[in-house]
PDB file of C-alpha atoms in Angstrom:
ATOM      1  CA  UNK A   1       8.652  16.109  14.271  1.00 85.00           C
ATOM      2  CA  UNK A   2       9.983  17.788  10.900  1.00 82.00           C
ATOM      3  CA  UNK A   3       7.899  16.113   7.769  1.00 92.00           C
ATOM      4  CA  UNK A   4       6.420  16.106   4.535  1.00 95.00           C
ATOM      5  CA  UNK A   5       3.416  15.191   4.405  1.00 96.00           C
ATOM      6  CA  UNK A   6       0.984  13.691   1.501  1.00 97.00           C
ATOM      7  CA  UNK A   7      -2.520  12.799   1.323  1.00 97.00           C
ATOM      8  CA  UNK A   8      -4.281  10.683   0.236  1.00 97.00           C
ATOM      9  CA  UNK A   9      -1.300   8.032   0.622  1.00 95.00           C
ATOM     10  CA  UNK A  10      -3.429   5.721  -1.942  1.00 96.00           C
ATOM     11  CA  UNK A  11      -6.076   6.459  -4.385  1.00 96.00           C
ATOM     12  CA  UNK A  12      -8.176   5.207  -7.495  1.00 97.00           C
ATOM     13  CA  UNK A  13     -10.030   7.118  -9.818  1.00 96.00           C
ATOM     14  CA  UNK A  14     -11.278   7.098 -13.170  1.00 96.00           C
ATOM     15  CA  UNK A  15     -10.361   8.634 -16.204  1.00 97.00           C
ATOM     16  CA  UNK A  16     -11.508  12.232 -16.267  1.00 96.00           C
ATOM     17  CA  UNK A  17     -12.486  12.784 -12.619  1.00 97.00           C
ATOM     18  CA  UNK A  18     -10.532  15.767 -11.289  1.00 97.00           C
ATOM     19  CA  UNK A  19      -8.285  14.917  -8.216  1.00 97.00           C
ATOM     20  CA  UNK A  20      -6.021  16.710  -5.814  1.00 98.00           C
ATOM     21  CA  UNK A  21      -3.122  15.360  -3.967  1.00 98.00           C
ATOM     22  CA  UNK A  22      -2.138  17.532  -0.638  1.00 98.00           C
ATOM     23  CA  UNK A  23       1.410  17.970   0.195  1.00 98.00           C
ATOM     24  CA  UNK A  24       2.269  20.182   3.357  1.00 98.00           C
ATOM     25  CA  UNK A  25       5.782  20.699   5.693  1.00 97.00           C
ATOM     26  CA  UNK A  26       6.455  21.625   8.673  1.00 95.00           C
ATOM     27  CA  UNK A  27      10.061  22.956   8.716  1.00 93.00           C
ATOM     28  CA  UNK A  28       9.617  26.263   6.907  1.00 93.00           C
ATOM     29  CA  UNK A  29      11.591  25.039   3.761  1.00 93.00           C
ATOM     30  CA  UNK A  30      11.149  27.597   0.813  1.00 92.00           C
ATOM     31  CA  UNK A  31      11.641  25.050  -2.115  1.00 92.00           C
ATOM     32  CA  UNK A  32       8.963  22.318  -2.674  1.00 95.00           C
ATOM     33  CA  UNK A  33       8.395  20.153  -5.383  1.00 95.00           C
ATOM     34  CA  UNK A  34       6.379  17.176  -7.062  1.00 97.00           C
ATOM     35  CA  UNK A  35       8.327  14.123  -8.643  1.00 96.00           C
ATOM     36  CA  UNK A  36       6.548  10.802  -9.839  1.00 97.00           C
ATOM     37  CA  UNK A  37       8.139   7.480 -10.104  1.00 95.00           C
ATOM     38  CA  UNK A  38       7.592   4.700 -12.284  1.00 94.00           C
ATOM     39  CA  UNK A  39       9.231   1.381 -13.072  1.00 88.00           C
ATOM     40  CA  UNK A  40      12.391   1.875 -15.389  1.00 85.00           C
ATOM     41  CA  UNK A  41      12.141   5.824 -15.494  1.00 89.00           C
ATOM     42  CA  UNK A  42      13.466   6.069 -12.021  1.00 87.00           C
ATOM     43  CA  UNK A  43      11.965   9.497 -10.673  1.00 93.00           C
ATOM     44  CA  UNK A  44      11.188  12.622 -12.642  1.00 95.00           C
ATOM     45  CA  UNK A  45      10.374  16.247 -11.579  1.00 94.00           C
ATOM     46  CA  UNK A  46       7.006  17.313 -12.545  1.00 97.00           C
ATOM     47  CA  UNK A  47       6.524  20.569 -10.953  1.00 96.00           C
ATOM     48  CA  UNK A  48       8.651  22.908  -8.227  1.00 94.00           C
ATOM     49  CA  UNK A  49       8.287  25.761  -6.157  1.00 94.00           C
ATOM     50  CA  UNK A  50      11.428  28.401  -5.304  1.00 90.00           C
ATOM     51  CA  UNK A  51       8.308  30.276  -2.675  1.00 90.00           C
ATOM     52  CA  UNK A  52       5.051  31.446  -2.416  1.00 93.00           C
ATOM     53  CA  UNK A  53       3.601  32.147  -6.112  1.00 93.00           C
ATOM     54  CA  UNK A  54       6.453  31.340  -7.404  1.00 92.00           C
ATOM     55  CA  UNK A  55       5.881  27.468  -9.463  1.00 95.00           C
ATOM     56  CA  UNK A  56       8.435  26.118 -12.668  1.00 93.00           C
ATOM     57  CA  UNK A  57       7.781  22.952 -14.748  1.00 93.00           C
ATOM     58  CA  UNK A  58      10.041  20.207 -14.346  1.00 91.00           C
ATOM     59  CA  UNK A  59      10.879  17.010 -16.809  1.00 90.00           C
ATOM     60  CA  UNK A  60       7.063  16.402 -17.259  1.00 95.00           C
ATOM     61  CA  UNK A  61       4.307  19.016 -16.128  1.00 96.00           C
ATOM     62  CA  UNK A  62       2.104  17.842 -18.972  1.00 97.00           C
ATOM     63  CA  UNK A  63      -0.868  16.953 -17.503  1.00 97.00           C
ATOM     64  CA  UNK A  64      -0.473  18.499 -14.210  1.00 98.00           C
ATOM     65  CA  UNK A  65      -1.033  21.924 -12.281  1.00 98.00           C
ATOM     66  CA  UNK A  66       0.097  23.251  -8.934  1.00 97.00           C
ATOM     67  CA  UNK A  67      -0.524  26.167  -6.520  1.00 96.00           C
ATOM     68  CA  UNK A  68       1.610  27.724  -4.092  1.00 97.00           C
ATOM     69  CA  UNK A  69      -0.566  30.262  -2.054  1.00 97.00           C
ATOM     70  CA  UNK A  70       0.953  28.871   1.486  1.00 96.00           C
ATOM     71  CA  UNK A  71       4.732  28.453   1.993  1.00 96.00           C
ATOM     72  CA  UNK A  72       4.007  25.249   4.077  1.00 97.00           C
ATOM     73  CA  UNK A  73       1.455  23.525   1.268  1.00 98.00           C
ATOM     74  CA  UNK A  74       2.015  22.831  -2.336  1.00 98.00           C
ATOM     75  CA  UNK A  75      -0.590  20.312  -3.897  1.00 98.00           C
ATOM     76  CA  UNK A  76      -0.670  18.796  -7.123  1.00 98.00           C
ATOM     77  CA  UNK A  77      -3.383  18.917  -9.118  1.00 98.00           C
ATOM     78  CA  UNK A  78      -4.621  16.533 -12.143  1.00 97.00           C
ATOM     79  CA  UNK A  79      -7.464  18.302 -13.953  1.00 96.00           C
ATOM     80  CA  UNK A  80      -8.321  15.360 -16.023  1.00 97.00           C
ATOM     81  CA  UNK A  81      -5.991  12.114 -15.061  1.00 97.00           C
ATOM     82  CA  UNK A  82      -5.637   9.515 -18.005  1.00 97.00           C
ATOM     83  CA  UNK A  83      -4.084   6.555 -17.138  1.00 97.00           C
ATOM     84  CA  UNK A  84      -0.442   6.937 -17.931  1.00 96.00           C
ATOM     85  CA  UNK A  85      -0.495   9.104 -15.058  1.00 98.00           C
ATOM     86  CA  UNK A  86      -0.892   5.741 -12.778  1.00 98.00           C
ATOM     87  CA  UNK A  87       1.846   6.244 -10.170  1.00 97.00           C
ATOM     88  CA  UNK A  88       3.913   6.556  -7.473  1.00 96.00           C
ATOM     89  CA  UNK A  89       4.267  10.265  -6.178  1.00 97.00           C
ATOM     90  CA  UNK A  90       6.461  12.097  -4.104  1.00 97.00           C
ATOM     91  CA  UNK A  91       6.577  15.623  -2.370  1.00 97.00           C
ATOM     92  CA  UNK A  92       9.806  16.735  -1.215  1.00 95.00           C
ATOM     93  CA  UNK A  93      11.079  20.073   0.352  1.00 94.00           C
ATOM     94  CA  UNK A  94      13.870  21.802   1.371  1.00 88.00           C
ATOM     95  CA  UNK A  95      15.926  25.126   2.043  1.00 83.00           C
ATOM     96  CA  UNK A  96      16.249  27.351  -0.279  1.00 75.00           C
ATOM     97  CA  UNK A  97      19.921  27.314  -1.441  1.00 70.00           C
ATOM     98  CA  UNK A  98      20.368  24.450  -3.350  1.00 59.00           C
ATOM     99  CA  UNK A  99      23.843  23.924  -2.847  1.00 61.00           C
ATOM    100  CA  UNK A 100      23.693  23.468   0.927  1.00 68.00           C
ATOM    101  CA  UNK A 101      20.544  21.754   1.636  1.00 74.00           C
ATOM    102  CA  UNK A 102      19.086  17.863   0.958  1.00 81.00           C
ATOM    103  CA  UNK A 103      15.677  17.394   0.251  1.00 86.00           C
ATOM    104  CA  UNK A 104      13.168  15.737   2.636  1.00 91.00           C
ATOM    105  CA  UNK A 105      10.632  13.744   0.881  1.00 93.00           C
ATOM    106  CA  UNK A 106       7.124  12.621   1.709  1.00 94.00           C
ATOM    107  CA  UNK A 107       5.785   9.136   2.280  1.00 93.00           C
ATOM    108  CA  UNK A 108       4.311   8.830  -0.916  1.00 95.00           C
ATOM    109  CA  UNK A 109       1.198   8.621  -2.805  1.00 97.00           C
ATOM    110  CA  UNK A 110       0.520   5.889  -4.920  1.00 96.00           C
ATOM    111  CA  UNK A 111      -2.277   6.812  -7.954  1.00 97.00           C
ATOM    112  CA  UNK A 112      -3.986   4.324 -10.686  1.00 97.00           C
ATOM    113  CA  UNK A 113      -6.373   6.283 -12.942  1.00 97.00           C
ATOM    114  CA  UNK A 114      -8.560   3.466 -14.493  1.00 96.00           C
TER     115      UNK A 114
ATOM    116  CA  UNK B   1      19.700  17.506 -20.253  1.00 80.00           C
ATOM    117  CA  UNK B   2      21.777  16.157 -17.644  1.00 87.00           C
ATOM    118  CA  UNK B   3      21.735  11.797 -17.658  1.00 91.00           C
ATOM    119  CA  UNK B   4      22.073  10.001 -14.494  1.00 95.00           C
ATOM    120  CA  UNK B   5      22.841   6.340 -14.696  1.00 95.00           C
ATOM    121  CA  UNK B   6      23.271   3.990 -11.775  1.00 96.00           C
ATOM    122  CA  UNK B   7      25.374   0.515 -12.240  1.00 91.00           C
ATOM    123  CA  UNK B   8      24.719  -2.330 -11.397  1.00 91.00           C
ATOM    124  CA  UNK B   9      20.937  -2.341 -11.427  1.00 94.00           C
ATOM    125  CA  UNK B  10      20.800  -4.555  -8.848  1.00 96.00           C
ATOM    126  CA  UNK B  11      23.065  -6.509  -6.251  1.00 95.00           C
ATOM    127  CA  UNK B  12      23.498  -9.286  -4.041  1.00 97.00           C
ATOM    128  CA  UNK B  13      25.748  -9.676  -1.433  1.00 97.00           C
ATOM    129  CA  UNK B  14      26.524 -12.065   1.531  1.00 97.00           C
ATOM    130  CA  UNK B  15      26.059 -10.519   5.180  1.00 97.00           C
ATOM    131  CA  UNK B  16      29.321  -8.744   5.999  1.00 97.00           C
ATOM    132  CA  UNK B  17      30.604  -8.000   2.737  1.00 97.00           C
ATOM    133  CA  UNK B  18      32.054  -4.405   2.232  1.00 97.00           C
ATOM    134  CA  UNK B  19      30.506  -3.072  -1.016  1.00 96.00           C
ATOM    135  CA  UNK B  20      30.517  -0.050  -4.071  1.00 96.00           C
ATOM    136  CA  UNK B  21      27.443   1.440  -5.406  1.00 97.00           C
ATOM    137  CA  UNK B  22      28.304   3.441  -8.491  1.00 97.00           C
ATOM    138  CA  UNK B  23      26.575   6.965 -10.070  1.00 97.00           C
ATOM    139  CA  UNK B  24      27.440   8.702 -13.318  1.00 97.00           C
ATOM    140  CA  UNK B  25      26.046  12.186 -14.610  1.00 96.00           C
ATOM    141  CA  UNK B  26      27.122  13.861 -17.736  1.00 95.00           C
ATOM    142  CA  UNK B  27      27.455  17.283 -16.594  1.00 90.00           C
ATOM    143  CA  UNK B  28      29.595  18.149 -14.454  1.00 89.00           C
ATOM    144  CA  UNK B  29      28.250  21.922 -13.036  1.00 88.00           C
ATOM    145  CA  UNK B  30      26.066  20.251 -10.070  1.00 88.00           C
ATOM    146  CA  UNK B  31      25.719  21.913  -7.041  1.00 83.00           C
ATOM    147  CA  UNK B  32      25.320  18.859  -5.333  1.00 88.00           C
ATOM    148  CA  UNK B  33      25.063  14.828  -5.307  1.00 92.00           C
ATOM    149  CA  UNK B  34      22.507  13.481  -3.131  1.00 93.00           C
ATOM    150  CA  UNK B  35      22.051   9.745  -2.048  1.00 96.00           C
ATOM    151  CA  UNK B  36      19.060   8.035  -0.809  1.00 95.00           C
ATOM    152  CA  UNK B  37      17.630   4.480   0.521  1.00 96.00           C
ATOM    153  CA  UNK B  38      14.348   3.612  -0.792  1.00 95.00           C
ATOM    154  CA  UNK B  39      12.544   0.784   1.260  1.00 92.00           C
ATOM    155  CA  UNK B  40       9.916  -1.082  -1.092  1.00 83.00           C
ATOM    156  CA  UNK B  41       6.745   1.065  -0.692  1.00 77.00           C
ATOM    157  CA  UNK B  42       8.178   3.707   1.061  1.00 81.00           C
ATOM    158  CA  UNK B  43       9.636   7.136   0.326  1.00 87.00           C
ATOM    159  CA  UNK B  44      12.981   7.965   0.069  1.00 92.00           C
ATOM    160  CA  UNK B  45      15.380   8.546   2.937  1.00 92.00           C
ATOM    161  CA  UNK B  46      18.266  10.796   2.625  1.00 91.00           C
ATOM    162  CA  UNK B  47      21.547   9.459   3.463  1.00 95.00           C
ATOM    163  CA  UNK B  48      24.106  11.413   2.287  1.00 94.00           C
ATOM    164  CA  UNK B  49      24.335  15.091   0.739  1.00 91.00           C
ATOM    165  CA  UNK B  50      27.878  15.907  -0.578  1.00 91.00           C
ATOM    166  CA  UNK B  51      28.533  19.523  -1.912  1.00 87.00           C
ATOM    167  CA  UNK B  52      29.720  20.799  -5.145  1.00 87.00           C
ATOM    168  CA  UNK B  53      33.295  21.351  -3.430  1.00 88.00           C
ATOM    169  CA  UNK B  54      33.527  18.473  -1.293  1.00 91.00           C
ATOM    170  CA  UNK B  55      35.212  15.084  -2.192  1.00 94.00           C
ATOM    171  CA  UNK B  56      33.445  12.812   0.166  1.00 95.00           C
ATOM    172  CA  UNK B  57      31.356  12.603   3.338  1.00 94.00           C
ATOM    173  CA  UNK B  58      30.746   9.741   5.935  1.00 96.00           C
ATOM    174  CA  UNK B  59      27.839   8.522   7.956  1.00 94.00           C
ATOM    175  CA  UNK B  60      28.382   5.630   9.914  1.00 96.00           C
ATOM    176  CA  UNK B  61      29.128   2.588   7.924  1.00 97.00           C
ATOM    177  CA  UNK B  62      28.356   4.971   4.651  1.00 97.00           C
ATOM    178  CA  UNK B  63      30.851   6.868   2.763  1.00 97.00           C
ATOM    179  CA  UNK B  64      30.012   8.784  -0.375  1.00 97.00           C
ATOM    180  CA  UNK B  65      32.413  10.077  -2.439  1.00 97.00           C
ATOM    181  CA  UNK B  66      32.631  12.794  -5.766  1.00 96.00           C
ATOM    182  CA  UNK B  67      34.556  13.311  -8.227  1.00 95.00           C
ATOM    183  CA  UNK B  68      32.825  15.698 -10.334  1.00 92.00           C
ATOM    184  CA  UNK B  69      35.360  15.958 -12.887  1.00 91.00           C
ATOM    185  CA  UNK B  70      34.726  12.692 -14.317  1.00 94.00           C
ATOM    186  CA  UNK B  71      31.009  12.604 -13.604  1.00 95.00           C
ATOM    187  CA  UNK B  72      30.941   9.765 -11.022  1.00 96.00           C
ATOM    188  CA  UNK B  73      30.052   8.889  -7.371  1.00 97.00           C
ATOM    189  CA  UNK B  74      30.216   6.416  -5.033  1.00 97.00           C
ATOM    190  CA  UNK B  75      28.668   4.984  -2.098  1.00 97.00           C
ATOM    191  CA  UNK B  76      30.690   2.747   0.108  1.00 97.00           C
ATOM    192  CA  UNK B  77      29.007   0.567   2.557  1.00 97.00           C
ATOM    193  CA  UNK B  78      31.226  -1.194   4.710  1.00 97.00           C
ATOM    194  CA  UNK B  79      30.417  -4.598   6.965  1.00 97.00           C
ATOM    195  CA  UNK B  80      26.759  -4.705   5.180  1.00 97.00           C
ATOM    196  CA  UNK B  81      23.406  -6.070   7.219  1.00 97.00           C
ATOM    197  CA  UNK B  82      20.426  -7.427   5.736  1.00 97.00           C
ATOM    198  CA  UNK B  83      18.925  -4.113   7.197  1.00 96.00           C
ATOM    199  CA  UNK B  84      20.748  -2.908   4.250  1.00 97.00           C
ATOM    200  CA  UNK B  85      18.461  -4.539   1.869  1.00 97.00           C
ATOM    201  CA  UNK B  86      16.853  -1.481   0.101  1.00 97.00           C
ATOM    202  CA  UNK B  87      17.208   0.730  -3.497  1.00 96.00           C
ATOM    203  CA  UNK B  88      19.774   3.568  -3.319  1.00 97.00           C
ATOM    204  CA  UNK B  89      19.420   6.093  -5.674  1.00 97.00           C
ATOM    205  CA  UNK B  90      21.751   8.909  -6.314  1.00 96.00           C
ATOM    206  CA  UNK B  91      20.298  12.627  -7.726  1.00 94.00           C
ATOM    207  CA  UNK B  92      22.243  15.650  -8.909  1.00 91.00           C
ATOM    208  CA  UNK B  93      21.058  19.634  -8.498  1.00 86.00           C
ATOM    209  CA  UNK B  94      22.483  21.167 -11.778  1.00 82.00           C
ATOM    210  CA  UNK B  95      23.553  24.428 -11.590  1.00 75.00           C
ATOM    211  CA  UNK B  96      22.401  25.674 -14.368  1.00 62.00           C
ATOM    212  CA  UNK B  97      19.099  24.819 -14.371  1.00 59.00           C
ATOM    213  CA  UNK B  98      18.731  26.090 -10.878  1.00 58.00           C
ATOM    214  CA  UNK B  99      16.162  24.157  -8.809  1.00 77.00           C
ATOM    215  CA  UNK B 100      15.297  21.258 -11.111  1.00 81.00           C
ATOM    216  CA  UNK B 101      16.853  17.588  -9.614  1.00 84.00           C
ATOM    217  CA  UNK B 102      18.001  14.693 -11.593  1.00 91.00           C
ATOM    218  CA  UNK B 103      17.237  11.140 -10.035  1.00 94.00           C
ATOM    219  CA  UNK B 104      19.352   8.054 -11.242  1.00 94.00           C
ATOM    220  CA  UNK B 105      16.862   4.498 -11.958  1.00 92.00           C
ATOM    221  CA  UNK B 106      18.563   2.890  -8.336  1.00 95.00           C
ATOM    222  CA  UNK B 107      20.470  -0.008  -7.325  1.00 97.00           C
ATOM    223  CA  UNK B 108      18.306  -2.852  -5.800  1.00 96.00           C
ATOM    224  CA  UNK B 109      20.829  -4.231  -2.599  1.00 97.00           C
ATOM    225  CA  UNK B 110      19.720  -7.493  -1.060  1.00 97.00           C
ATOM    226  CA  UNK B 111      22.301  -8.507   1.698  1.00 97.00           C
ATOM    227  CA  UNK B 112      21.992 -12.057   2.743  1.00 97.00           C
ATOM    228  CA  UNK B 113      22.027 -13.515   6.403  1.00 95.00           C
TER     229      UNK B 113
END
């Protein structure tokens, strides 16, 4: 079955303790990226990938870092989360040419950083 | 920066009903207007994907038009089901900005039996 999927799908932490959230695909899709989604902001690109080593910020990378050293995975990466990064995050992927292609998103991963 | 605003913010409707969910953007060079369903807790499921030279597309009991000239799109539902019941957000690909994706803040649907 095509998919995108994230782990962990929920997880707490504390301030300061260095985290990584997985996100892997299955349907060969060259563009990935990270979005997170909170109440009255709607969702907002942090991060995205065009391939393999190749990573741009979105809207708001502050904070964040990713890797892409596998076409299939691209996981996000919060050095040291502070609690306005408590939220609900998506992966998505898709084809490369933007004009033909939707994006597939993940299940989600909802984060609180206490 | 390209805005993307979604009206009403939410919406009730009885079982049946036929019904319009509007999204503006303010610039017009998009490759493409995607719209999704969001079930509470879930991810996002795409619906429909129109094209940068396309007016419309249909799925079903969904139609989704674009007029890109005036910045808006719509998403027709017709005879609605309380399966319905969901957020549906809209998102544009600029072209200029290449690969980034701009999400509108949704419109909550309840349809009721």
């Amino acid at each position: 079955e095509a998919q995108v999927t994230q782990n962990p799908r929920y997880l707490i932490t504390v301030t300061g303790k260095k985290l990584t959230v997985t996100c892997s695909q299955n349907m060969n899709h060259e563009y990935m990226s990270w979005y997170r989604q909170d109440p009255g902001l709607g969702l907002r690109q942090i991060y995205y990938s065009m391939n393999v080593e190749v990573t741009d910020k979105g809207d708001v990378p502050e904070g964040y870092k990713v890797s892409r050293k596998e076409k299939r995975n691209f996981p996000l990466i919060l050095e040291s989360p502070s609690p306005n990064q408590t939220s609900l995050y998506f992966c998505a992927s898709r084809r490369r040419e933007a004009y033909l292609y939707e994006q597939f998103f993940g299940p989600g991963t909802r984060l609180t950083v206490l | 920066k390209q805005e993307v605003t979604q009206i009403p913010a939410a919406l009730s409707v009885p079982e049946g009903e036929n019904l319009v969910l509007n999204c503006s953007f303010t610039d017009s060079a998009i490759y493409n207007l995607q719209w999704f369903r969001q079930d509470p807790g879930k991810g996002l499921t795409s619906l429909l994907l129109i094209q940068s030279s396309q007016r419309e597309q249909t799925s079903g009991r969904l139609n989704a038009s674009l007029d890109k000239s005036s910045g808006r799109s719509t998403l027709y539902i017709a005879a609605s089901q309380p399966g319905d019941s969901a957020t549906y957000l809209c998102a544009v690909s600029p072209t200029h900005t290449g690969n980034q994706f701009y999400f509108g803040t949704g419109t909550s649907l309840t349809v009721i039996p």
